[in-house]
Amino acid sequence: MSSPTERSLVLIKPDAVRRGLLGEILSRFESKGLVIEALELRTMDGSLADAHYAEHVDKAFYPPLKDFMTSGPLAALILSGDSAVEVVRSMIGATDGRKAAAGTIRGDLALSNRENLVHASDSPESAERELALWFPKF
Ligand code: CMP
């Protein structure tokens, strides 16, 4: 049985760009067989941060998260492939890099629950919402 092709919105966060990990993280997704449909280096502004993280804006961790996410360029991409949403989430690992399993991107490369290198849509519905925010023409 084949799975449906899906699209996921992925952000390779400012910490990854600053640390020179953009190539390594992109390479992991490419090696898995996911297709990069769009890729853009851009700096998130405050209003896009509030819209993207709408479910978190009232949480205590949001102000420092917003400062971090708007602190410099990130890579925004559309990844597609069979079950892409679930596959990408399993590749990036648990939110907290200290607890993420070895072999995942965060488990291998992150030591923080804020500066955790990658964001990826957590469901096909979130992907549609996030793709419309970041790539309205796609
Ligand atoms: P992300 O997958 O982008 O989704 C929400 C982000 O909030 C998460 O990755 C982390 O960067 C951040 N985050 C989630 N929980 C916490 C927390 N307890 N403390 C600090 N940052 C958090």
Short mmCIF file of N, CA, C and O and ligand atoms in Angstrom, two decimals:
data_model
loop_
_atom_site.label_atom_id
_atom_site.label_comp_id
_atom_site.label_asym_id
_atom_site.label_seq_id
_atom_site.Cartn_x
_atom_site.Cartn_y
_atom_site.Cartn_z
N MET A 1 0.84 -1.19 0.00
CA MET A 1 0.00 0.00 0.00
C MET A 1 0.89 1.25 0.00
O MET A 1 1.82 1.34 0.80
N SER A 2 0.62 2.18 -0.90
CA SER A 2 1.44 3.38 -0.91
C SER A 2 0.76 4.49 -0.11
O SER A 2 -0.46 4.58 -0.05
N SER A 3 1.60 5.33 0.52
CA SER A 3 1.06 6.43 1.32
C SER A 3 0.90 7.65 0.45
O SER A 3 1.58 7.80 -0.56
N PRO A 4 0.01 8.57 0.86
CA PRO A 4 -0.18 9.76 0.05
C PRO A 4 1.02 10.71 0.11
O PRO A 4 1.67 10.82 1.14
N THR A 5 1.30 11.37 -1.01
CA THR A 5 2.33 12.40 -0.99
C THR A 5 1.79 13.59 -0.22
O THR A 5 0.67 14.02 -0.44
N GLU A 6 2.60 14.07 0.70
CA GLU A 6 2.20 15.21 1.53
C GLU A 6 3.27 16.29 1.42
O GLU A 6 4.40 16.02 1.03
N ARG A 7 2.88 17.48 1.88
CA ARG A 7 3.85 18.57 1.98
C ARG A 7 3.95 19.01 3.45
O ARG A 7 2.94 19.07 4.15
N SER A 8 5.14 19.35 3.87
CA SER A 8 5.36 19.87 5.23
C SER A 8 6.10 21.19 5.13
O SER A 8 6.96 21.37 4.26
N LEU A 9 5.76 22.10 6.05
CA LEU A 9 6.51 23.36 6.14
C LEU A 9 7.61 23.17 7.18
O LEU A 9 7.33 22.79 8.32
N VAL A 10 8.83 23.39 6.76
CA VAL A 10 9.98 23.20 7.65
C VAL A 10 10.75 24.51 7.75
O VAL A 10 10.98 25.19 6.74
N LEU A 11 11.11 24.86 8.98
CA LEU A 11 11.98 26.02 9.20
C LEU A 11 13.28 25.52 9.81
O LEU A 11 13.25 24.86 10.86
N ILE A 12 14.38 25.80 9.14
CA ILE A 12 15.69 25.52 9.73
C ILE A 12 16.09 26.82 10.41
O ILE A 12 16.30 27.85 9.77
N LYS A 13 16.08 26.78 11.74
CA LYS A 13 16.00 27.98 12.57
C LYS A 13 17.31 28.78 12.60
O LYS A 13 18.37 28.27 12.19
N PRO A 14 17.24 30.02 13.13
CA PRO A 14 18.44 30.87 13.13
C PRO A 14 19.65 30.26 13.82
O PRO A 14 20.79 30.54 13.42
N ASP A 15 19.44 29.42 14.84
CA ASP A 15 20.61 28.80 15.49
C ASP A 15 21.34 27.87 14.53
O ASP A 15 22.58 27.81 14.51
N ALA A 16 20.58 27.16 13.70
CA ALA A 16 21.20 26.24 12.72
C ALA A 16 22.00 27.02 11.68
O ALA A 16 23.11 26.63 11.31
N VAL A 17 21.43 28.14 11.22
CA VAL A 17 22.14 28.95 10.21
C VAL A 17 23.41 29.51 10.83
O VAL A 17 24.50 29.43 10.24
N ARG A 18 23.30 30.05 12.06
CA ARG A 18 24.48 30.64 12.74
C ARG A 18 25.57 29.61 12.97
O ARG A 18 26.76 29.91 12.88
N ARG A 19 25.15 28.37 13.27
CA ARG A 19 26.12 27.32 13.59
C ARG A 19 26.67 26.61 12.35
O ARG A 19 27.48 25.69 12.48
N GLY A 20 26.22 27.02 11.18
CA GLY A 20 26.73 26.40 9.96
C GLY A 20 26.20 25.00 9.74
O GLY A 20 26.87 24.16 9.11
N LEU A 21 24.97 24.73 10.22
CA LEU A 21 24.39 23.39 10.10
C LEU A 21 23.35 23.27 9.00
O LEU A 21 22.73 22.22 8.85
N LEU A 22 23.17 24.35 8.24
CA LEU A 22 22.14 24.33 7.19
C LEU A 22 22.38 23.19 6.20
O LEU A 22 21.47 22.41 5.89
N GLY A 23 23.61 23.07 5.73
CA GLY A 23 23.93 22.02 4.74
C GLY A 23 23.69 20.63 5.30
O GLY A 23 23.10 19.77 4.65
N GLU A 24 24.14 20.41 6.52
CA GLU A 24 23.97 19.07 7.12
C GLU A 24 22.49 18.71 7.27
O GLU A 24 22.07 17.58 6.98
N ILE A 25 21.68 19.67 7.71
CA ILE A 25 20.27 19.37 7.94
C ILE A 25 19.55 19.16 6.60
O ILE A 25 18.77 18.21 6.44
N LEU A 26 19.83 20.02 5.62
CA LEU A 26 19.24 19.81 4.29
C LEU A 26 19.64 18.46 3.73
O LEU A 26 18.83 17.74 3.13
N SER A 27 20.89 18.09 3.94
CA SER A 27 21.40 16.83 3.41
C SER A 27 20.65 15.64 4.01
O SER A 27 20.35 14.66 3.33
N ARG A 28 20.34 15.71 5.30
CA ARG A 28 19.59 14.61 5.92
C ARG A 28 18.22 14.44 5.26
O ARG A 28 17.78 13.32 4.99
N PHE A 29 17.55 15.57 5.01
CA PHE A 29 16.22 15.47 4.39
C PHE A 29 16.35 14.94 2.95
O PHE A 29 15.56 14.09 2.52
N GLU A 30 17.34 15.43 2.22
CA GLU A 30 17.52 14.95 0.85
C GLU A 30 17.88 13.47 0.83
O GLU A 30 17.36 12.70 0.00
N SER A 31 18.76 13.06 1.74
CA SER A 31 19.18 11.65 1.76
C SER A 31 18.01 10.73 2.06
O SER A 31 17.98 9.58 1.61
N LYS A 32 17.06 11.22 2.82
CA LYS A 32 15.88 10.41 3.15
C LYS A 32 14.99 10.20 1.92
O LYS A 32 14.19 9.27 1.87
N GLY A 33 15.13 11.10 0.95
CA GLY A 33 14.30 10.99 -0.26
C GLY A 33 13.20 12.02 -0.34
O GLY A 33 12.38 11.99 -1.27
N LEU A 34 13.18 12.93 0.65
CA LEU A 34 12.19 14.00 0.59
C LEU A 34 12.60 15.00 -0.50
O LEU A 34 13.79 15.17 -0.77
N VAL A 35 11.61 15.63 -1.10
CA VAL A 35 11.88 16.57 -2.19
C VAL A 35 11.75 18.00 -1.68
O VAL A 35 10.76 18.34 -1.01
N ILE A 36 12.76 18.83 -1.96
CA ILE A 36 12.69 20.26 -1.60
C ILE A 36 11.92 20.96 -2.71
O ILE A 36 12.44 21.13 -3.82
N GLU A 37 10.69 21.36 -2.41
CA GLU A 37 9.84 22.00 -3.42
C GLU A 37 10.07 23.51 -3.46
O GLU A 37 9.83 24.14 -4.49
N ALA A 38 10.48 24.07 -2.33
CA ALA A 38 10.77 25.51 -2.25
C ALA A 38 11.77 25.70 -1.13
O ALA A 38 11.76 24.94 -0.15
N LEU A 39 12.61 26.71 -1.27
CA LEU A 39 13.65 26.98 -0.26
C LEU A 39 13.97 28.46 -0.30
O LEU A 39 14.28 28.99 -1.37
N GLU A 40 13.85 29.09 0.85
CA GLU A 40 14.07 30.54 0.91
C GLU A 40 14.77 30.91 2.21
O GLU A 40 14.35 30.46 3.27
N LEU A 41 15.83 31.71 2.11
CA LEU A 41 16.48 32.24 3.31
C LEU A 41 15.81 33.57 3.63
O LEU A 41 15.80 34.47 2.80
N ARG A 42 15.22 33.67 4.81
CA ARG A 42 14.58 34.93 5.17
C ARG A 42 14.56 35.13 6.68
O ARG A 42 14.73 34.16 7.42
N THR A 43 14.35 36.37 7.09
CA THR A 43 14.27 36.68 8.51
C THR A 43 12.81 36.91 8.87
O THR A 43 12.12 37.72 8.26
N MET A 44 12.34 36.16 9.84
CA MET A 44 10.94 36.23 10.27
C MET A 44 10.71 37.57 10.98
O MET A 44 11.53 37.97 11.81
N ASP A 45 9.60 38.26 10.69
CA ASP A 45 9.31 39.46 11.47
C ASP A 45 8.31 39.11 12.58
O ASP A 45 7.78 37.99 12.64
N GLY A 46 8.08 40.08 13.46
CA GLY A 46 7.25 39.80 14.64
C GLY A 46 5.85 39.36 14.31
O GLY A 46 5.30 38.47 14.97
N SER A 47 5.26 39.95 13.29
CA SER A 47 3.86 39.59 13.00
C SER A 47 3.77 38.18 12.40
O SER A 47 2.82 37.44 12.69
N LEU A 48 4.76 37.81 11.59
CA LEU A 48 4.75 36.43 11.08
C LEU A 48 5.00 35.45 12.23
O LEU A 48 4.37 34.38 12.28
N ALA A 49 5.87 35.82 13.17
CA ALA A 49 6.11 34.95 14.33
C ALA A 49 4.81 34.74 15.11
O ALA A 49 4.45 33.61 15.47
N ASP A 50 4.06 35.82 15.35
CA ASP A 50 2.80 35.70 16.10
C ASP A 50 1.79 34.82 15.36
O ASP A 50 1.06 34.05 15.98
N ALA A 51 1.74 34.95 14.04
CA ALA A 51 0.79 34.14 13.26
C ALA A 51 1.24 32.68 13.22
O ALA A 51 0.44 31.76 13.42
N HIS A 52 2.54 32.48 12.97
CA HIS A 52 3.05 31.10 12.87
C HIS A 52 2.87 30.35 14.18
O HIS A 52 2.47 29.19 14.20
N TYR A 53 3.18 31.03 15.31
CA TYR A 53 3.10 30.39 16.62
C TYR A 53 1.83 30.81 17.37
O TYR A 53 1.87 30.94 18.60
N ALA A 54 0.73 30.98 16.65
CA ALA A 54 -0.52 31.47 17.27
C ALA A 54 -0.91 30.66 18.51
O ALA A 54 -1.39 31.22 19.50
N GLU A 55 -0.69 29.35 18.47
CA GLU A 55 -1.13 28.53 19.62
C GLU A 55 -0.22 28.73 20.84
O GLU A 55 -0.56 28.27 21.94
N HIS A 56 0.92 29.40 20.67
CA HIS A 56 1.88 29.56 21.77
C HIS A 56 1.99 30.99 22.28
O HIS A 56 2.71 31.23 23.26
N VAL A 57 1.31 31.96 21.64
CA VAL A 57 1.59 33.37 21.98
C VAL A 57 1.31 33.72 23.44
O VAL A 57 1.93 34.66 23.96
N ASP A 58 0.44 32.98 24.11
CA ASP A 58 0.14 33.29 25.52
C ASP A 58 1.01 32.50 26.50
O ASP A 58 0.84 32.63 27.71
N LYS A 59 1.90 31.69 25.99
CA LYS A 59 2.71 30.86 26.89
C LYS A 59 3.94 31.63 27.38
O LYS A 59 4.43 32.53 26.70
N ALA A 60 4.40 31.24 28.57
CA ALA A 60 5.54 31.95 29.18
C ALA A 60 6.78 31.88 28.30
O ALA A 60 7.60 32.80 28.28
N PHE A 61 6.95 30.79 27.57
CA PHE A 61 8.17 30.64 26.77
C PHE A 61 8.11 31.42 25.46
O PHE A 61 9.10 31.49 24.73
N TYR A 62 6.93 32.04 25.16
CA TYR A 62 6.81 32.66 23.83
C TYR A 62 7.69 33.91 23.64
O TYR A 62 8.34 34.02 22.58
N PRO A 63 7.75 34.88 24.60
CA PRO A 63 8.58 36.08 24.31
C PRO A 63 10.04 35.74 23.95
O PRO A 63 10.54 36.22 22.92
N PRO A 64 10.73 34.88 24.75
CA PRO A 64 12.09 34.56 24.31
C PRO A 64 12.13 33.74 23.02
O PRO A 64 13.09 33.86 22.24
N LEU A 65 11.10 32.93 22.78
CA LEU A 65 11.05 32.18 21.51
C LEU A 65 10.93 33.15 20.34
O LEU A 65 11.62 33.00 19.31
N LYS A 66 10.08 34.17 20.49
CA LYS A 66 9.91 35.15 19.42
C LYS A 66 11.22 35.91 19.17
O LYS A 66 11.63 36.10 18.02
N ASP A 67 11.88 36.31 20.26
CA ASP A 67 13.18 37.00 20.10
C ASP A 67 14.16 36.13 19.33
O ASP A 67 14.86 36.60 18.42
N PHE A 68 14.19 34.86 19.69
CA PHE A 68 15.12 33.94 19.03
C PHE A 68 14.75 33.74 17.55
O PHE A 68 15.61 33.83 16.67
N MET A 69 13.48 33.51 17.29
CA MET A 69 13.08 33.19 15.91
C MET A 69 13.23 34.38 14.97
O MET A 69 13.31 34.20 13.74
N THR A 70 13.21 35.61 15.53
CA THR A 70 13.36 36.80 14.69
C THR A 70 14.80 37.34 14.72
O THR A 70 15.06 38.42 14.22
N SER A 71 15.72 36.58 15.32
CA SER A 71 17.07 37.10 15.58
C SER A 71 18.00 37.05 14.38
O SER A 71 19.11 37.59 14.43
N GLY A 72 17.60 36.41 13.30
CA GLY A 72 18.48 36.32 12.14
C GLY A 72 17.85 35.44 11.09
O GLY A 72 16.75 34.91 11.28
N PRO A 73 18.55 35.26 9.98
CA PRO A 73 17.96 34.48 8.90
C PRO A 73 17.72 33.02 9.26
O PRO A 73 18.48 32.42 10.02
N LEU A 74 16.64 32.50 8.70
CA LEU A 74 16.34 31.07 8.79
C LEU A 74 16.04 30.59 7.37
O LEU A 74 15.84 31.39 6.46
N ALA A 75 16.04 29.28 7.21
CA ALA A 75 15.67 28.72 5.90
C ALA A 75 14.26 28.15 6.02
O ALA A 75 14.00 27.30 6.89
N ALA A 76 13.36 28.65 5.17
CA ALA A 76 11.99 28.13 5.12
C ALA A 76 11.90 27.22 3.91
O ALA A 76 12.37 27.58 2.82
N LEU A 77 11.35 26.03 4.10
CA LEU A 77 11.24 25.14 2.96
C LEU A 77 9.95 24.35 2.95
O LEU A 77 9.32 24.15 3.98
N ILE A 78 9.59 23.95 1.76
CA ILE A 78 8.51 23.00 1.58
C ILE A 78 9.17 21.67 1.25
O ILE A 78 9.94 21.58 0.29
N LEU A 79 8.90 20.65 2.08
CA LEU A 79 9.38 19.30 1.80
C LEU A 79 8.19 18.44 1.42
O LEU A 79 7.15 18.49 2.09
N SER A 80 8.36 17.64 0.39
CA SER A 80 7.25 16.75 0.03
C SER A 80 7.75 15.32 -0.10
O SER A 80 8.95 15.05 -0.29
N GLY A 81 6.79 14.40 0.02
CA GLY A 81 7.09 12.98 -0.09
C GLY A 81 6.00 12.17 0.58
O GLY A 81 5.07 12.73 1.17
N ASP A 82 6.12 10.86 0.50
CA ASP A 82 5.15 9.99 1.15
C ASP A 82 5.14 10.25 2.66
O ASP A 82 6.19 10.20 3.30
N SER A 83 3.96 10.53 3.18
CA SER A 83 3.81 10.76 4.63
C SER A 83 4.82 11.77 5.15
O SER A 83 5.38 11.61 6.25
N ALA A 84 5.07 12.83 4.38
CA ALA A 84 6.16 13.76 4.70
C ALA A 84 6.01 14.38 6.09
O ALA A 84 7.02 14.58 6.79
N VAL A 85 4.79 14.67 6.52
CA VAL A 85 4.62 15.34 7.81
C VAL A 85 5.15 14.45 8.93
O VAL A 85 5.99 14.88 9.75
N GLU A 86 4.72 13.21 8.95
CA GLU A 86 5.14 12.29 10.01
C GLU A 86 6.63 11.93 9.88
O GLU A 86 7.35 11.85 10.88
N VAL A 87 7.09 11.74 8.67
CA VAL A 87 8.49 11.36 8.46
C VAL A 87 9.42 12.48 8.94
O VAL A 87 10.40 12.23 9.66
N VAL A 88 9.10 13.72 8.60
CA VAL A 88 9.97 14.84 9.01
C VAL A 88 9.95 14.97 10.53
O VAL A 88 10.99 15.16 11.16
N ARG A 89 8.77 14.85 11.13
CA ARG A 89 8.69 14.96 12.60
C ARG A 89 9.55 13.89 13.26
O ARG A 89 10.22 14.15 14.26
N SER A 90 9.52 12.67 12.73
CA SER A 90 10.34 11.63 13.36
C SER A 90 11.82 11.89 13.13
O SER A 90 12.65 11.58 13.98
N MET A 91 12.17 12.48 12.01
CA MET A 91 13.60 12.78 11.76
C MET A 91 14.12 13.90 12.67
O MET A 91 15.31 13.91 12.99
N ILE A 92 13.25 14.86 13.05
CA ILE A 92 13.78 15.97 13.86
C ILE A 92 13.82 15.61 15.35
O ILE A 92 14.64 16.13 16.07
N GLY A 93 12.97 14.70 15.81
CA GLY A 93 13.03 14.25 17.20
C GLY A 93 12.25 15.13 18.15
O GLY A 93 11.60 16.10 17.76
N ALA A 94 12.33 14.78 19.43
CA ALA A 94 11.57 15.48 20.47
C ALA A 94 11.99 16.95 20.56
O ALA A 94 13.13 17.30 20.24
N THR A 95 11.05 17.79 21.04
CA THR A 95 11.28 19.24 21.10
C THR A 95 12.57 19.58 21.85
O THR A 95 13.36 20.41 21.39
N ASP A 96 12.77 18.96 22.99
CA ASP A 96 13.94 19.29 23.83
C ASP A 96 15.15 18.49 23.34
O ASP A 96 15.19 17.26 23.46
N GLY A 97 16.12 19.21 22.82
CA GLY A 97 17.31 18.54 22.27
C GLY A 97 18.04 17.67 23.27
O GLY A 97 18.72 16.71 22.91
N ARG A 98 17.87 17.98 24.58
CA ARG A 98 18.56 17.17 25.61
C ARG A 98 17.91 15.81 25.76
O ARG A 98 18.51 14.87 26.27
N LYS A 99 16.62 15.73 25.33
CA LYS A 99 15.88 14.48 25.49
C LYS A 99 15.63 13.76 24.17
O LYS A 99 15.19 12.61 24.16
N ALA A 100 15.89 14.42 23.07
CA ALA A 100 15.62 13.82 21.75
C ALA A 100 16.54 12.62 21.53
O ALA A 100 17.69 12.61 21.96
N ALA A 101 16.00 11.62 20.87
CA ALA A 101 16.75 10.38 20.66
C ALA A 101 17.95 10.60 19.75
O ALA A 101 17.89 11.38 18.78
N ALA A 102 19.04 9.89 20.05
CA ALA A 102 20.20 9.89 19.16
C ALA A 102 19.76 9.40 17.79
O ALA A 102 18.88 8.54 17.67
N GLY A 103 20.34 10.00 16.76
CA GLY A 103 19.95 9.65 15.39
C GLY A 103 18.97 10.64 14.81
O GLY A 103 18.83 10.73 13.59
N THR A 104 18.27 11.38 15.68
CA THR A 104 17.43 12.46 15.18
C THR A 104 18.27 13.74 15.05
O THR A 104 19.35 13.84 15.65
N ILE A 105 17.74 14.70 14.30
CA ILE A 105 18.51 15.95 14.10
C ILE A 105 18.74 16.64 15.44
O ILE A 105 19.86 17.02 15.78
N ARG A 106 17.65 16.79 16.23
CA ARG A 106 17.84 17.46 17.53
C ARG A 106 18.65 16.59 18.48
O ARG A 106 19.47 17.11 19.24
N GLY A 107 18.43 15.30 18.45
CA GLY A 107 19.17 14.40 19.34
C GLY A 107 20.66 14.42 19.06
O GLY A 107 21.48 14.31 19.97
N ASP A 108 21.03 14.59 17.83
CA ASP A 108 22.46 14.60 17.47
C ASP A 108 23.09 15.98 17.59
O ASP A 108 24.30 16.09 17.81
N LEU A 109 22.29 17.05 17.40
CA LEU A 109 22.90 18.36 17.18
C LEU A 109 22.42 19.48 18.11
O LEU A 109 22.97 20.58 18.05
N ALA A 110 21.39 19.23 18.94
CA ALA A 110 20.83 20.31 19.77
C ALA A 110 20.88 19.96 21.25
O ALA A 110 20.79 18.79 21.63
N LEU A 111 21.00 21.00 22.08
CA LEU A 111 21.11 20.81 23.53
C LEU A 111 20.18 21.78 24.26
O LEU A 111 20.47 22.24 25.34
N SER A 112 19.07 22.13 23.62
CA SER A 112 18.17 23.15 24.16
C SER A 112 16.74 22.81 23.76
O SER A 112 16.52 22.13 22.76
N ASN A 113 15.76 23.29 24.54
CA ASN A 113 14.38 23.10 24.08
C ASN A 113 13.84 24.33 23.35
O ASN A 113 12.75 24.29 22.82
N ARG A 114 14.60 25.42 23.33
CA ARG A 114 14.22 26.59 22.52
C ARG A 114 15.03 26.60 21.23
O ARG A 114 14.46 26.62 20.13
N GLU A 115 16.31 26.59 21.35
CA GLU A 115 17.18 26.64 20.16
C GLU A 115 17.37 25.19 19.69
O GLU A 115 18.42 24.58 19.90
N ASN A 116 16.33 24.68 19.05
CA ASN A 116 16.29 23.25 18.72
C ASN A 116 16.36 23.01 17.21
O ASN A 116 15.89 22.00 16.70
N LEU A 117 16.93 23.98 16.50
CA LEU A 117 17.38 23.83 15.10
C LEU A 117 16.31 23.78 14.02
O LEU A 117 16.52 24.33 12.94
N VAL A 118 15.19 23.09 14.27
CA VAL A 118 14.22 22.86 13.19
C VAL A 118 12.81 22.95 13.73
O VAL A 118 12.53 22.47 14.84
N HIS A 119 11.93 23.56 12.96
CA HIS A 119 10.48 23.46 13.18
C HIS A 119 9.90 22.68 12.01
O HIS A 119 10.31 22.87 10.86
N ALA A 120 8.91 21.83 12.29
CA ALA A 120 8.21 21.15 11.20
C ALA A 120 6.74 21.01 11.57
O ALA A 120 6.39 20.81 12.74
N SER A 121 5.87 21.12 10.59
CA SER A 121 4.43 21.01 10.80
C SER A 121 4.12 19.71 11.55
O SER A 121 4.70 18.66 11.27
N ASP A 122 3.14 19.80 12.50
CA ASP A 122 2.85 18.61 13.31
C ASP A 122 1.65 17.80 12.83
O ASP A 122 1.33 16.78 13.44
N SER A 123 0.97 18.25 11.79
CA SER A 123 -0.15 17.49 11.22
C SER A 123 -0.38 18.02 9.80
O SER A 123 0.06 19.13 9.47
N PRO A 124 -1.07 17.26 8.97
CA PRO A 124 -1.37 17.78 7.62
C PRO A 124 -2.17 19.08 7.67
O PRO A 124 -1.95 19.97 6.84
N GLU A 125 -3.04 19.23 8.68
CA GLU A 125 -3.82 20.47 8.81
C GLU A 125 -2.90 21.64 9.17
O GLU A 125 -3.03 22.73 8.61
N SER A 126 -1.98 21.44 10.10
CA SER A 126 -1.01 22.50 10.43
C SER A 126 -0.16 22.84 9.22
O SER A 126 0.18 24.00 8.99
N ALA A 127 0.20 21.83 8.46
CA ALA A 127 1.02 22.07 7.27
C ALA A 127 0.29 23.01 6.30
O ALA A 127 0.90 23.96 5.79
N GLU A 128 -0.98 22.75 6.07
CA GLU A 128 -1.73 23.63 5.15
C GLU A 128 -1.76 25.06 5.66
O GLU A 128 -1.57 26.02 4.91
N ARG A 129 -1.99 25.22 6.98
CA ARG A 129 -2.05 26.57 7.57
C ARG A 129 -0.68 27.25 7.46
O ARG A 129 -0.58 28.41 7.06
N GLU A 130 0.37 26.53 7.79
CA GLU A 130 1.71 27.12 7.80
C GLU A 130 2.22 27.39 6.37
O GLU A 130 2.88 28.40 6.12
N LEU A 131 1.89 26.49 5.45
CA LEU A 131 2.31 26.71 4.06
C LEU A 131 1.65 27.96 3.50
O LEU A 131 2.28 28.73 2.75
N ALA A 132 0.40 28.20 3.87
CA ALA A 132 -0.31 29.40 3.39
C ALA A 132 0.33 30.67 3.93
O ALA A 132 0.38 31.70 3.26
N LEU A 133 0.87 30.58 5.17
CA LEU A 133 1.53 31.76 5.76
C LEU A 133 2.88 32.04 5.10
O LEU A 133 3.22 33.19 4.83
N TRP A 134 3.65 30.98 4.87
CA TRP A 134 5.03 31.15 4.41
C TRP A 134 5.17 31.17 2.89
O TRP A 134 6.05 31.84 2.37
N PHE A 135 4.35 30.40 2.23
CA PHE A 135 4.47 30.27 0.77
C PHE A 135 3.09 30.40 0.12
O PHE A 135 2.59 29.43 -0.45
N PRO A 136 2.50 31.59 0.22
CA PRO A 136 1.12 31.73 -0.29
C PRO A 136 0.97 31.43 -1.76
O PRO A 136 -0.12 31.06 -2.20
N LYS A 137 2.07 31.53 -2.54
CA LYS A 137 1.94 31.28 -3.98
C LYS A 137 2.04 29.80 -4.33
O LYS A 137 1.80 29.41 -5.47
N PHE A 138 2.44 28.97 -3.38
CA PHE A 138 2.54 27.54 -3.66
C PHE A 138 1.26 26.85 -3.26
O PHE A 138 1.17 25.76 -2.90
P1 CMP B 1 8.87 24.27 17.45
O1 CMP B 1 8.77 22.90 16.90
O2 CMP B 1 9.26 25.37 16.54
O3 CMP B 1 7.46 24.64 18.13
C1 CMP B 1 7.34 25.53 19.21
C2 CMP B 1 8.67 25.97 19.71
O4 CMP B 1 8.64 26.54 20.99
C3 CMP B 1 9.56 24.74 19.88
O5 CMP B 1 9.92 24.23 18.64
C4 CMP B 1 10.67 25.31 20.74
O6 CMP B 1 11.60 26.09 19.97
C5 CMP B 1 9.88 26.25 21.63
N1 CMP B 1 9.53 25.64 22.91
C6 CMP B 1 8.60 24.70 23.14
N2 CMP B 1 8.53 24.43 24.47
C7 CMP B 1 9.42 25.24 25.06
C8 CMP B 1 9.81 25.43 26.40
N3 CMP B 1 9.27 24.75 27.40
N4 CMP B 1 10.77 26.35 26.66
C9 CMP B 1 11.33 27.05 25.65
N5 CMP B 1 11.00 26.91 24.34
C10 CMP B 1 10.05 26.01 24.06
#
